XYZ file of C-alpha atoms in Angstrom:
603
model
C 0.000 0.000 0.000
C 1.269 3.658 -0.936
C 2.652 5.509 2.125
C 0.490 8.923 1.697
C -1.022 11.146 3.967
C -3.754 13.345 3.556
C -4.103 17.170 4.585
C -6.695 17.462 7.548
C -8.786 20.563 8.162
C -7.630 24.179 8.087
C -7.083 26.954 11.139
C -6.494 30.470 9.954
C -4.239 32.679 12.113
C -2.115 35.218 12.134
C 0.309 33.645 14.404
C 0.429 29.895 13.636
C 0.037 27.081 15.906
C 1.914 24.194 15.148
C 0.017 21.798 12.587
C 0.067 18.678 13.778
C -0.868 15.850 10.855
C -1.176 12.595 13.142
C -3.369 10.507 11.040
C -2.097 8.685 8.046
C -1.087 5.501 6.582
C 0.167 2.645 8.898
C 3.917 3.431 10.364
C 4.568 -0.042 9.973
C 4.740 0.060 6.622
C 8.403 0.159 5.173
C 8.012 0.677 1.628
C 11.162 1.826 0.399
C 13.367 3.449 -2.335
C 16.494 3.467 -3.950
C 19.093 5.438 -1.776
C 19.738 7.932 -4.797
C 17.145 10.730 -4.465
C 15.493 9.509 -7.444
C 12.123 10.383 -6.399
C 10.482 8.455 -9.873
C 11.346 4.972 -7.752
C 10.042 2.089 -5.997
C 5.918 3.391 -6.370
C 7.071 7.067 -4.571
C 5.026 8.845 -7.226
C 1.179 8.238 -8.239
C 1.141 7.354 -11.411
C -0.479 10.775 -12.300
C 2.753 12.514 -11.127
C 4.905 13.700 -13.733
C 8.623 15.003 -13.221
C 9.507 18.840 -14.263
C 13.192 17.636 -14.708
C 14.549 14.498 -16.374
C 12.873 10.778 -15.292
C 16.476 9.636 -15.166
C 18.118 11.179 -12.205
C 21.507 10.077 -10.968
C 22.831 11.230 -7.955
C 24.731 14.180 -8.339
C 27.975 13.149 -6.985
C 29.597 9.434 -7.124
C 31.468 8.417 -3.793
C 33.879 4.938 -3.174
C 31.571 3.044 -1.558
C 33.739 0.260 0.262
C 36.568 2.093 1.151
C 36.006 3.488 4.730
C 34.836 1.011 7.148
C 32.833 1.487 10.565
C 34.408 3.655 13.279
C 33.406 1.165 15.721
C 32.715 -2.440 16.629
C 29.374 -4.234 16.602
C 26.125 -2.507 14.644
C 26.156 1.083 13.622
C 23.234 3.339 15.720
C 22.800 6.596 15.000
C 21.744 9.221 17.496
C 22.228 12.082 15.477
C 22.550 12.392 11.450
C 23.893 14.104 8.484
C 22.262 17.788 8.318
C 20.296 17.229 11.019
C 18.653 21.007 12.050
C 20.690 21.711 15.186
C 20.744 25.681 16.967
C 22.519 27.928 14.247
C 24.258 24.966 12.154
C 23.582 22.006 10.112
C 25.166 18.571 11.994
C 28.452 17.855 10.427
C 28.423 14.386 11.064
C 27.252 11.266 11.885
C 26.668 10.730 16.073
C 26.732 7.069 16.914
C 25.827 5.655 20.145
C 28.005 4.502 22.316
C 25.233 2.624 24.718
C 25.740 5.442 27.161
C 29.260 4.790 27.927
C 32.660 5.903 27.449
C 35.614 3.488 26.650
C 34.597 1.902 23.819
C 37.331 1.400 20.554
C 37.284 4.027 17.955
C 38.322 2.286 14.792
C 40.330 4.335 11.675
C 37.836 3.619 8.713
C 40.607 3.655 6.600
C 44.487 3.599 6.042
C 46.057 6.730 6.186
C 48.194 8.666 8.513
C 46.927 11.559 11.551
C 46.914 15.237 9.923
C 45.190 17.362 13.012
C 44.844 16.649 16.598
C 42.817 19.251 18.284
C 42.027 19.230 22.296
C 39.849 21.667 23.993
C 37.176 22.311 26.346
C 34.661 23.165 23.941
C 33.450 22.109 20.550
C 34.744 18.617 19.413
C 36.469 18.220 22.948
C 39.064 15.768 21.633
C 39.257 15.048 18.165
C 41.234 13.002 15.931
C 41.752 13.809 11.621
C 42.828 11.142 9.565
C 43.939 11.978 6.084
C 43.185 9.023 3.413
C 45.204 8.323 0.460
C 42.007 8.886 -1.637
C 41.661 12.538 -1.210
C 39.232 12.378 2.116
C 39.728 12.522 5.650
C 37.970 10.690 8.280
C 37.454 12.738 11.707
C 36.037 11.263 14.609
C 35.023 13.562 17.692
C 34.391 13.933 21.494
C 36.121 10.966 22.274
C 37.949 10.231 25.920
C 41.725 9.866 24.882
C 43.723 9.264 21.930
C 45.371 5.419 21.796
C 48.980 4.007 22.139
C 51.611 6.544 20.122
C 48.711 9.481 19.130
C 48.019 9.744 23.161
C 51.805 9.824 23.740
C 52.588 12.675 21.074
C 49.917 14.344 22.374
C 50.751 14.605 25.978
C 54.322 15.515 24.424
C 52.718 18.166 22.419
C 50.963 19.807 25.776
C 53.747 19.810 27.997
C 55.808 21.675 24.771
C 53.279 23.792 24.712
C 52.288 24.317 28.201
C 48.967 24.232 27.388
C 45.567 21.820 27.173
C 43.932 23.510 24.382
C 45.911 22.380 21.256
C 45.697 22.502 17.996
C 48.146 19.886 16.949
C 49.098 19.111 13.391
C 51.811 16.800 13.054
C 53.984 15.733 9.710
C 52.375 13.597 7.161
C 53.500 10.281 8.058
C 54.633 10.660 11.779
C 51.320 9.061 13.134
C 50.168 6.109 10.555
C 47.269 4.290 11.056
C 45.721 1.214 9.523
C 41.898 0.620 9.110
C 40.544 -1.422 11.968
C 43.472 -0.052 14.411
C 42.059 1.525 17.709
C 42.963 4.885 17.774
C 40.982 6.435 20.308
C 38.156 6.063 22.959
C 34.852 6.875 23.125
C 34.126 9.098 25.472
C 31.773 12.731 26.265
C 34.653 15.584 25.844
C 34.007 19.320 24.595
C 30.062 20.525 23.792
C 28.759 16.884 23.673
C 25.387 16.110 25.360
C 25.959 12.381 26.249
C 28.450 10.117 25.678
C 28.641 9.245 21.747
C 31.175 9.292 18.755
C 31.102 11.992 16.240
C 31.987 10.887 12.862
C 32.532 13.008 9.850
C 34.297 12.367 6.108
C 35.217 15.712 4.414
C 37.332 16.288 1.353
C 40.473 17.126 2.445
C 40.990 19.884 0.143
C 38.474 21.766 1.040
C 36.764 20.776 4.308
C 34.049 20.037 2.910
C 31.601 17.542 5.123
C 29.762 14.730 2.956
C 27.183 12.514 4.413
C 28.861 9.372 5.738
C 25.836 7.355 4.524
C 27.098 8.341 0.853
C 30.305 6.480 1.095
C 28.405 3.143 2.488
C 28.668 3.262 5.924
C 25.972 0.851 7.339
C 23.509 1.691 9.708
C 20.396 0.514 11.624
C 17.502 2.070 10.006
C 14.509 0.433 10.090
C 11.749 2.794 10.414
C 10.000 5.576 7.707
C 10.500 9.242 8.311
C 7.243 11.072 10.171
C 5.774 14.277 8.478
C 4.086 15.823 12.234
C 3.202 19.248 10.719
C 2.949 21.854 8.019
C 3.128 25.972 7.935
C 1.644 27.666 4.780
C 3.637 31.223 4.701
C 2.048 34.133 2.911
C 4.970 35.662 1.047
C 4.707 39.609 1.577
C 7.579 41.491 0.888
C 7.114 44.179 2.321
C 5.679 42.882 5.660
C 8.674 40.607 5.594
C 11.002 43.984 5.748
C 8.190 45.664 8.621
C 8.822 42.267 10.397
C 12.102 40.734 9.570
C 9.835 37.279 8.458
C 6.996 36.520 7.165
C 4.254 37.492 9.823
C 0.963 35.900 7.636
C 0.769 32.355 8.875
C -1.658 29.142 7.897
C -1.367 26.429 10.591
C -3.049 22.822 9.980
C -4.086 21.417 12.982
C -5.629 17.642 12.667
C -6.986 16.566 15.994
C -9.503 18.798 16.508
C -10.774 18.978 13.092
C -13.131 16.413 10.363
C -10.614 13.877 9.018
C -12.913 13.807 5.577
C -11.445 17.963 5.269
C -8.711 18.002 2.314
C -8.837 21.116 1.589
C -6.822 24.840 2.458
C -8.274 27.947 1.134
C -6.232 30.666 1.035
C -6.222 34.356 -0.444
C -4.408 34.172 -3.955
C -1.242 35.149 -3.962
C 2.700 33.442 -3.507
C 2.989 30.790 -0.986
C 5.824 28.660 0.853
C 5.231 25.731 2.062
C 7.114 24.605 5.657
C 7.205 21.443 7.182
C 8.131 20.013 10.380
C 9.424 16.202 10.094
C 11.412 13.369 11.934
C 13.611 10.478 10.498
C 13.362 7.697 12.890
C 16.106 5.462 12.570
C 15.404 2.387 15.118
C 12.701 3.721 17.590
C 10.746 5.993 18.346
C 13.243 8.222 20.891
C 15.614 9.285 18.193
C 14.402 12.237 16.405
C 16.694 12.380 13.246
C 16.967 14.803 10.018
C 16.057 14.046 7.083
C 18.082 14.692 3.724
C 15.720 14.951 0.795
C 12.698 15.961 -0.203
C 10.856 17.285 -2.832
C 7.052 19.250 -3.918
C 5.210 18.606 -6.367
C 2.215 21.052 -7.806
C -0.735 19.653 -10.072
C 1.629 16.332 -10.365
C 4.765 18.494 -11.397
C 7.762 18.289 -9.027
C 8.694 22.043 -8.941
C 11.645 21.670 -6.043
C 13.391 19.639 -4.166
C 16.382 19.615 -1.558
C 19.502 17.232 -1.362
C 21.131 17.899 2.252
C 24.485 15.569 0.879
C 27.285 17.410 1.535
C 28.215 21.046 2.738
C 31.092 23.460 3.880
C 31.283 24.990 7.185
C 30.631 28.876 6.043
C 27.252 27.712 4.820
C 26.340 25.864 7.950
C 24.715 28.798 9.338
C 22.248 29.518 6.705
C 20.213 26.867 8.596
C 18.306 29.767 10.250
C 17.618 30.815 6.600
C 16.654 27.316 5.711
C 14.101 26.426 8.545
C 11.401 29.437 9.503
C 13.375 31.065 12.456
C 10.616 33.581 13.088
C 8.019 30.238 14.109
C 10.991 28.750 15.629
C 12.033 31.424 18.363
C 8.259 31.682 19.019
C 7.526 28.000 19.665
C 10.776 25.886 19.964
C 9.760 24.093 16.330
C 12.202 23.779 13.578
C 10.277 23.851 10.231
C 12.077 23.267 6.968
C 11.066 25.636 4.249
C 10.193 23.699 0.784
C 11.192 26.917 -0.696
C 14.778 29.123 -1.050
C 13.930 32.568 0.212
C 15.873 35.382 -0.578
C 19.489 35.584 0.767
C 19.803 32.042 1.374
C 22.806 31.080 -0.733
C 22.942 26.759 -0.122
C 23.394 24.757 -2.820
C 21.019 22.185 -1.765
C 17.788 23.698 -4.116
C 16.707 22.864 -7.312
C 13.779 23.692 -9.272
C 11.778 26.799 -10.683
C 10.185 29.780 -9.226
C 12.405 28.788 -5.959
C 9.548 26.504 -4.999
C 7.294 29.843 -4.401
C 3.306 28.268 -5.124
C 1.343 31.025 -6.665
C -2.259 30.278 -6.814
C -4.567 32.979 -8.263
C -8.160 34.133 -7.670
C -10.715 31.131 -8.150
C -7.771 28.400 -8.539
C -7.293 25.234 -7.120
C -3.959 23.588 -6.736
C -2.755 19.702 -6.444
C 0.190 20.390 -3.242
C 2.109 17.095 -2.678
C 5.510 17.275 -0.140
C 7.662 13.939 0.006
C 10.675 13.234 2.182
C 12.723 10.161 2.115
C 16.059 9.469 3.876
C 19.111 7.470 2.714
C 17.655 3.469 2.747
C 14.914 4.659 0.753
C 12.076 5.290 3.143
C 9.615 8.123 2.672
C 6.644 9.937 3.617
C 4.481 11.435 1.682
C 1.536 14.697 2.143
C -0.697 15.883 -0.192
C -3.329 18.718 0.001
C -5.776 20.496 -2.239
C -4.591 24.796 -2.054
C -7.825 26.929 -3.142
C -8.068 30.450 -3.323
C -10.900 31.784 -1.780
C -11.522 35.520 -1.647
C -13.444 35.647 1.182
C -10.637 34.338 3.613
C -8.775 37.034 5.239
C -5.154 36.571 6.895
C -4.302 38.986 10.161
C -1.284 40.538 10.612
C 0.423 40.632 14.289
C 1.080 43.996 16.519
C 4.226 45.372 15.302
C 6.115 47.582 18.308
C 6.574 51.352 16.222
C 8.574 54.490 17.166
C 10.919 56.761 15.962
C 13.731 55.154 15.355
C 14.806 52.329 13.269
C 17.936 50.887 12.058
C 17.894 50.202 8.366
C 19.553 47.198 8.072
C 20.617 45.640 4.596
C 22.359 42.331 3.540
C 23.850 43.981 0.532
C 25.791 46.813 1.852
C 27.171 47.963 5.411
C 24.569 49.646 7.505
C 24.644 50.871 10.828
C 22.261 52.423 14.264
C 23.325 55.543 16.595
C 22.417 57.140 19.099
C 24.605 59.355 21.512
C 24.946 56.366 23.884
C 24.589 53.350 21.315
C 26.247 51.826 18.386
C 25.628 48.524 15.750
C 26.520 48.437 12.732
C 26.629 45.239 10.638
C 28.872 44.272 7.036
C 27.324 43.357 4.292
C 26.307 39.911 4.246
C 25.680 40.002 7.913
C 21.569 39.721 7.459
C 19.694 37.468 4.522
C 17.114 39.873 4.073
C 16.298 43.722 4.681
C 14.887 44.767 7.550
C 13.876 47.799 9.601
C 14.637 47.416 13.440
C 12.691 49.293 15.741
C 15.158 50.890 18.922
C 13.959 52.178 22.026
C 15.978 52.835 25.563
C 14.580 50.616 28.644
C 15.578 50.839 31.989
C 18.036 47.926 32.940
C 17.903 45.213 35.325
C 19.315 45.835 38.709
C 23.579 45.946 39.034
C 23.861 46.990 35.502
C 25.637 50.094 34.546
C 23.227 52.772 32.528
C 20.412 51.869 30.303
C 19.076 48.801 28.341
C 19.359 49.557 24.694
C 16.916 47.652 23.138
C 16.571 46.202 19.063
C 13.598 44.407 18.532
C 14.882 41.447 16.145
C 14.924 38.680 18.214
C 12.804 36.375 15.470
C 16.081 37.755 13.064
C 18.784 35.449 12.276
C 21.998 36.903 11.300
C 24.547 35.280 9.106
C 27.646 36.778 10.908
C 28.287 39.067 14.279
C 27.389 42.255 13.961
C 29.188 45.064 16.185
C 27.459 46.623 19.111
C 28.755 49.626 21.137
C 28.044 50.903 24.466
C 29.089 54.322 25.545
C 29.991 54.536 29.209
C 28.293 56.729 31.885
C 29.698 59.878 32.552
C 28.338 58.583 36.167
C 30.067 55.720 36.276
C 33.087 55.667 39.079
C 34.377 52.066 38.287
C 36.821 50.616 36.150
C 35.614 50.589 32.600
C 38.155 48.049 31.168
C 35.733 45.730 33.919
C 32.973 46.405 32.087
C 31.298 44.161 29.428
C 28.097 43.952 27.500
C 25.264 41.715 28.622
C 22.953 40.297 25.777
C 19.401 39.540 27.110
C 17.291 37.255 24.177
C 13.669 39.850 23.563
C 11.997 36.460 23.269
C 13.085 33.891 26.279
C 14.417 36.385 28.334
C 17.832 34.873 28.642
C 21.167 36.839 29.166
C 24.357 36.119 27.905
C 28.037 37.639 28.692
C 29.872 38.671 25.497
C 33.548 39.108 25.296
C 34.078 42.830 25.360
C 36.810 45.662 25.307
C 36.633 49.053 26.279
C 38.040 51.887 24.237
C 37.761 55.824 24.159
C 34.771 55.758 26.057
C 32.837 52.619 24.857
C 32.505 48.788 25.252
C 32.083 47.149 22.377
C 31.571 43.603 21.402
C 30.567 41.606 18.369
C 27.078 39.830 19.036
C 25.541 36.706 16.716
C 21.736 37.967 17.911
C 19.855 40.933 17.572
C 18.239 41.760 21.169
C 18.703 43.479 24.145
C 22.095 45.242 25.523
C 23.239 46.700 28.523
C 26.635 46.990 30.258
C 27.498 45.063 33.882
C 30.845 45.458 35.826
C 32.645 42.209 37.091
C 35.932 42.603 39.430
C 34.787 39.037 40.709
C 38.181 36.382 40.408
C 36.692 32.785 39.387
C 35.838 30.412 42.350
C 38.466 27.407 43.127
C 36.902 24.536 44.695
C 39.523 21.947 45.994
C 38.590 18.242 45.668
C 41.554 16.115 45.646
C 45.379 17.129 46.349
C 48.415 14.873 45.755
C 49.598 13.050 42.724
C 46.367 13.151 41.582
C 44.648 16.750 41.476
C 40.676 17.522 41.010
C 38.898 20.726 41.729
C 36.205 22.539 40.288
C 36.211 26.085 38.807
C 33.359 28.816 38.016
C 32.941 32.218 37.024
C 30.279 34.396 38.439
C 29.720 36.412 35.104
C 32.471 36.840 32.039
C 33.573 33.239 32.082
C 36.515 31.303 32.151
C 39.575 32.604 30.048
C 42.537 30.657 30.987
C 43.631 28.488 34.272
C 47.700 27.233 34.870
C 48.920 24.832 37.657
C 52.235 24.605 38.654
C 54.529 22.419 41.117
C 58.008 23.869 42.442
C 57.132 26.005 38.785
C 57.062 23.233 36.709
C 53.758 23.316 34.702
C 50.865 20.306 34.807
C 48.460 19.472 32.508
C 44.796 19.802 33.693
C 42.216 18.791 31.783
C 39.340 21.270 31.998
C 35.249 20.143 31.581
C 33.571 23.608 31.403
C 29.511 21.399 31.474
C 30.886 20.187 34.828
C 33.293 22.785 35.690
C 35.831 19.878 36.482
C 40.038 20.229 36.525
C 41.949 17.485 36.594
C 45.018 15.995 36.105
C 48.350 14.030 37.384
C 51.714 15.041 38.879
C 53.653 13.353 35.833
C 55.917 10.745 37.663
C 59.015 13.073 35.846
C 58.461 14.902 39.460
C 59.790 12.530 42.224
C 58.452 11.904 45.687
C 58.778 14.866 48.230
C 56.623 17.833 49.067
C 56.245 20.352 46.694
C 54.422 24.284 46.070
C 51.213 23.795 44.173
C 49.491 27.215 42.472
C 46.882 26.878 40.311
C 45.256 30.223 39.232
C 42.191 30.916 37.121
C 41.710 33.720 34.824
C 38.650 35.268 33.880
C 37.475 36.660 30.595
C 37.817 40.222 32.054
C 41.286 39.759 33.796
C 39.874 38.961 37.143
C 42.322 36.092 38.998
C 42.186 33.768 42.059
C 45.045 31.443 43.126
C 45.288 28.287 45.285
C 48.404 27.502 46.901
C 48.901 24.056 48.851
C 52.156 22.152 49.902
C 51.725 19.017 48.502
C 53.241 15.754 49.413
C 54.286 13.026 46.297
């Protein structure tokens, strides 16, 4: 039986609620397709559909296919995938579980030799790069330690450099590896969530990731991708610059509505369509991405998307890809089945940028499809009518006096006599006026809250803020910084700031609320363990950590440094003999601010 779902009844609103499509053909089913995004395969199509571009179509890229081998033991789980919609970035990578434990072998996928080792308390944590004779390289992230003669070169490499953050790129050759060889294990370092291995193939020329999937790597995957919801966007132009998105909303909302409705009438005009969908994998409690998809009007396929491959200055156009607007207001990450304006990905093809014009008394075939890499799919379909008579509202919009003008094309920038932004061009994907006003700020600030009311805005790249100091203020300036507060949660942030001639500046990736606090607070040292073996914890009341160094009789240890946890570690190296000995550890602050701890120790 054909997997396809039919549209349920209609809610009209000017701010959607989330559509949720829950009825449909059995998920047990597990039709599938080929693994190229040949869409015209294996009964996807009706047999009314027709194809705008050729019947025959290849993949667009051809990949070895039994060259790199697992990067672990035992069967391949996923708990994150290739593209997958993450906050501000596309997933680089594959994420295989680990079974909720560290330790396990990490296996090379493929002969070659280690190009990068990079070690840090953020990001990747620790992360191995293995460069392949074939032109890729295999890197494999978050993981514990490094194995045998990588962990030893390493530990070399930090003691050299008197440092645990490294960025270590040894000479072709040094470090060669064989597939199959254990070169690391698993583990939860860096920005990682839950203990898991990060695995990513990129050409090595360019850095550019490809989907693992692509190069036959075999996973689990025994379940269909879920479409939950769909958003029907009114395309307005010149709301979109009032608003900085599209404000005119269509939700579809099943549960409460007839089953028997197929139907969506809407006032003619241009259209993008929005959906919100899930890959399952192997149950129900991983929530994956999906990689292609297409829509089809009145049986033509008029776009599609192919989330294969990508390079890492176009992994923030994800805010441009999903609608940010609906996802700051609810949480939901929506992928447009349409390439709006300023969104530069290469992942699109097809005409009119997927836009659906329907005009006055028209009625319009709307069919969505997704299908992931082993060739299972879901399908939608919907009957569009234009009906005069329906009328879309428009949300409040706060107004004043003054606006900053901001454009992706050129440089623009705000002032007042006490605030600054200014953003390059490229910064923003679309126009957009942003509405300022002066607020009071919270208590233990310094001066006022300088407000830009853009928070449903993505931006592409920082944009430069400026803060001019009280003439009231007594302090220290150089301890100042500027605080970001989100317009929508309500959240704050510390940004890394400098003072000069009179202002703090600092270069923000969100459009919200400013204001400036002082912090002459050192970082807090908690002591856990003393003696060969050291452990404390660390914290910052406000800027963050910068930098921490420990010492014995002046010779410098390596800590490792867990910033989730706020956990230091590390071990005397047995290079320092028994005796007692002068430990200092001191911890540095992102404004300057330090604390020491000083112990006699005994070895």
């Amino acid at each position: 039986m054909k997997k396809i779902r039919w549209g349920y009844g209609v809610v009209i609103a000017g701010l959607c609620v989330s559509a949720l499509l829950l009825f449909g053909a059995n998920k047990k089913s597990q039709k599938r397709i080929s693994a190229s995004p040949d869409v015209n395969n294996g009964g996807l199509m009706d047999s009314h559909d027709t194809l705008h571009s050729n019947q025959n179509e290849p993949m667009p890229s051809s990949f070895p296919k039994n060259y790199f081998g697992p990067p672990l033991h035992g069967v391949l789980s996923l708990s994150g995938s290739f593209a997958e919609l993450r906050n501000n970035h596309f997933h680089s990578g594959l994420d295989f579980r680990t079974d909720g434990m560290e330790g396990k072998a990490v296996l090379a996928a493929a002969d070659g030799y280690v190009s990068r080792l990079r070690v840090g308390a953020y990001g990747f944590g620790k992360a191995i790069y293995l460069a392949h004779p074939n032109g890729y390289t295999s890197v494999y992230g978050h993981v514990r330690s490094f194995n045998g003669a990588i962990q030893r070169y390493t530990i070399d490499e930090h003691y050299k450099r008197e440092s645990f953050e490294a960025e270590i790129y040894p000479s072709a050759g040094v470090l060669k590896v064989k597939k199959g060889d254990t070169i690391a294990w698993s583990g939860n370092t860096g920005g990682s969530g839950g203990p898991h291995l990060h695995f990513e193939i990129r050409k090595t020329s360019n850095d550019e990731i490809i989907n693992p999937l692509l190069f036959g790597i075999k996973v689990k995957d025994t379940m269909d991708p879920f479409i939950k919801s769909l958003l029907l966007v009114k395309i307005d132009p010149a709301l979109q610059e009032q608003f900085g998105y599209y404000p005119q909303r269509i939700s579809h909302q099943a549960p409460a509505l007839s089953k028997a409705l197929k139907t969506i009438a809407v006032p003619s005009g241009t259209y993008g369509l929005a959906l919100s969908c899930t890959d399952y994998f192997t149950d129900f409690g991983s929530r994956l991405g999906l990689n292609y998809s297409a829509l089809y009007v009145d049986n033509v396929k008029v776009f599609e998307q192919k989330l294969e491959y990508f390079k890492f200055d176009e992994t923030r156009y994800m805010n441009h890809h999903i609608d940010y607007a609906f996802f700051r207001e609810r949480g939901l990450r929506y992928a447009r089945f349409f390439k709006a304006s300023g969104n530069h990905l290469r992942f699109y093809q097809g005409q009119n940028n997927g836009f659906i014009e329907i005009k006055p008394d028209q009625e319009l075939r709307i069919k969505a499809m997704v299908n992931d890499c082993e060739g299972h799919f879901d399908s939608l379909i919907f009957i569009l009518k234009s009906d005069k008579n329906i009328k879309l509202g428009i949300p409040a919009l706060k107004k004043g006096d003054l606006y900053w003008k901001a454009r992706t094309a050129m440089a623009s920038n705000f002032s007042t006599n006490n605030f600054k932004a200014e953003a390059s061009a490229g910064n923003l994907y679309q126009d957009v006026n942003i509405f300022y006003e002066k607020r009071p700020a919270p208590a233990k600030s310094v001066g006022e809250m300088h407000c830009l009311y853009g928070g449903k805005i993505p931006l592409h790249k920082a944009v430069s803020v400026q803060i001019k100091v009280p003439e009231a203020y007594a302090g220290s300036p150089s301890k100042l910084l500027i605080i970001y507060k989100d317009a929508v949660t309500g959240q704050v942030a510390a940004e890394n700031s400098s003072f000069s001639n009179g202002w703090v500046s600092a270069s923000v990736k969100n459009i919200g609320f400013y204001y400036l606090m002082e912090d002459q607070t050192p970082p807090f040292i908690a002591t856990i363990k003393t003696g060969r073996n050291l452990r404390f914890r660390i914290s910052d009341n406000l800027s963050g950590i910068e930098d921490y160094r420990a010492t014995v009789d002046g010779l410098w240890v390596l800590l490792e440094y867990d910033y989730k946890s706020g956990a230091l570690w590390g071990t005397v190296p047995k290079s320092i003999g028994r005796g007692k000995y002068k430990l200092i550890l001191t911890v540095t602050d992102k404004m300057g601010n330090k604390r020491s701890f000083k112990q006699l120790i005994t070895l």
